[in-house]
Amino acid sequence: MKVEFVSAAGAAEILVVLVNEGRALAGAGADYDKAAGGALTRAMTSSRFTGKTDSTLTVSAPAGVDAGAVILSGLGDAAKLNDKAIESAAGSAYHAAKLSGSTVLTVDATGLSPEQAARIGFATRLAAYRFDKYLTKQKPEKIPSLTTIRIVCADGKAAEAAFTPMSAVADGVIFARDLVAEPANVLYPVEFARRVKALESLGLEVEVLGEAELEKLGMRTLLGVGQGSRRDSQVAIMKWNGGKAGDQPIAFVGKGVTFDTGGISIKPADGMEDMKWDMGGAAAVSGLMHALAGRKARVNAVGIIGLVENMPDGDAQRPGDVVISMSGQSVEVINTDAEGRLVLADCLWYTQERFKPKFMIDLATLTGAIIVSLGKDYAGVFSNSDAVANPVIAAGNKVDENFWRLPLPAQYEKHIDSPIADVKNTGNGRAGGSITAALFLQRFVNDTPWAHLDIAAVAWAEKSTRAIVPDGAVGFGVRTLDRMVADTYES
Ligand code: BES
Ligand code: MN
Ligand code: ZN
């Protein structure tokens, strides 16, 4: 999607006019309505369109307006105008026009600030995302025709400047979505590592550790998960040094299980294909690093992702096996399907030991239980530090990613105690499954301020309800963490 900023609409294939709740035409809307002899107002009053968010009304070729069609797109209550409302209006307009056959969508943003005008470009890029590389027989009429979004605003230069960093964030989200959507026969640990290695072109430093190096480091809980796979396990380390030299970095850690069969504790067949996106945490970390580098964030950040495939095999790890983690703690593996925490245990320990970060935030599609407790629209937050957790939750609110904090109760620690090892990888049956998983992780963070984001419910949208999040891979977490870094660590 090409995004351009212009000072006048000129002749438009399709013109988008924004409308506030109460049928109030925004920007140059009233001028267009006047030129059309009131056709836009008449179209609104003879329909149920009132300017609510996520609603549109298409008016075909109104006489007096130089456009093949005008799409009225709802901004909602003018008094409550925020980023979310602008993003929805832009996304909804895109969807209303995408199959029209037109190639250019012209959006009147003359009533908005340069920052808000830029946001229209950002939102359209995310709304237009499609993972269609394996569709070889698409019907031409089902392929979106729009290739350019032309945004009309008073100060195009300022809008362009505001758009540059936003577009870098969109690049990060799209990078994450592509990773999440990719099937596991294509995206296995070595291929994932290869794709993040390529981010060096953005100025990131990327190290990739193979099995021999991981063995030397003592990452036995991570390697145990990959033991049954023909695919080699990998850990990739991405570094962005945009802050002061020598400044302690902030760190992000991702679960990258490129496919989770459950291992010997094998999952049922129904829905197992979903486990190709069990690397959503690693994708979010990679997308975030892409975004930070792309917009040259003034911060030192590291991203560490643990990449493994969890398969049953004659060599696979067994329920009851005891493995020694990099931290030195022994772990009894009760259920080989509780593998994410085993991968993260070594990655978290490695991260705090090597980088001594200001904090660590891990993202993981860790537990089915988080879907039971919070439903499909919330990620769970677990943290030993309000100073880490609160800015994440606040940033999430700003970018329309919902987080809810859950406790790390000391009285549940006994549920992960093992009679024969320091800790076991399951808890109290199904009770508090997301919490006992988080308590397990906490045993591997040492005294580092830390937050764990369980994104199992939100990494994939079966049926999305957001205009700028297509069905499928969400890229959840990239926008929140990018915003949290910008608001808390760059100012
Ligand atoms: N990857 C799954 C969690 C998951 C479930 C992610 C559904 C996305 C959608 C994880 O590795 C897992 O299998 N967790 C088990 C833990 C249990 C064995 C203690 C679970 O949630 O059932
Ligand atoms: Mn599992
Ligand atoms: Zn898993």
Short mmCIF file of C-alpha atoms and ligand atoms in Angstrom, two decimals, residues 255 257 260-263 267 275 278 310 335-340 365-366, ligand 2:
data_model
loop_
_atom_site.label_atom_id
_atom_site.label_comp_id
_atom_site.label_asym_id
_atom_site.label_seq_id
_atom_site.Cartn_x
_atom_site.Cartn_y
_atom_site.Cartn_z
CA LYS A 255 8.44 -18.10 23.11
CA VAL A 257 7.64 -22.92 19.41
CA ASP A 260 3.61 -27.57 19.28
CA THR A 261 2.28 -31.10 18.91
CA GLY A 262 2.49 -31.45 22.69
CA GLY A 263 5.36 -33.92 22.26
CA LYS A 267 -2.42 -32.99 21.77
CA MET A 275 -0.12 -24.68 17.02
CA ASP A 278 2.79 -21.07 19.05
CA ASN A 310 7.93 -29.75 19.98
CA ASN A 335 3.82 -32.90 30.81
CA THR A 336 5.81 -32.41 27.62
CA ASP A 337 3.01 -30.15 26.37
CA ALA A 338 3.89 -27.56 29.02
CA GLU A 339 6.94 -26.80 26.88
CA GLY A 340 6.79 -23.02 26.53
CA THR A 365 1.31 -18.19 23.78
CA LEU A 366 1.76 -20.03 27.06
MN MN B 2 2.22 -27.16 24.63
#
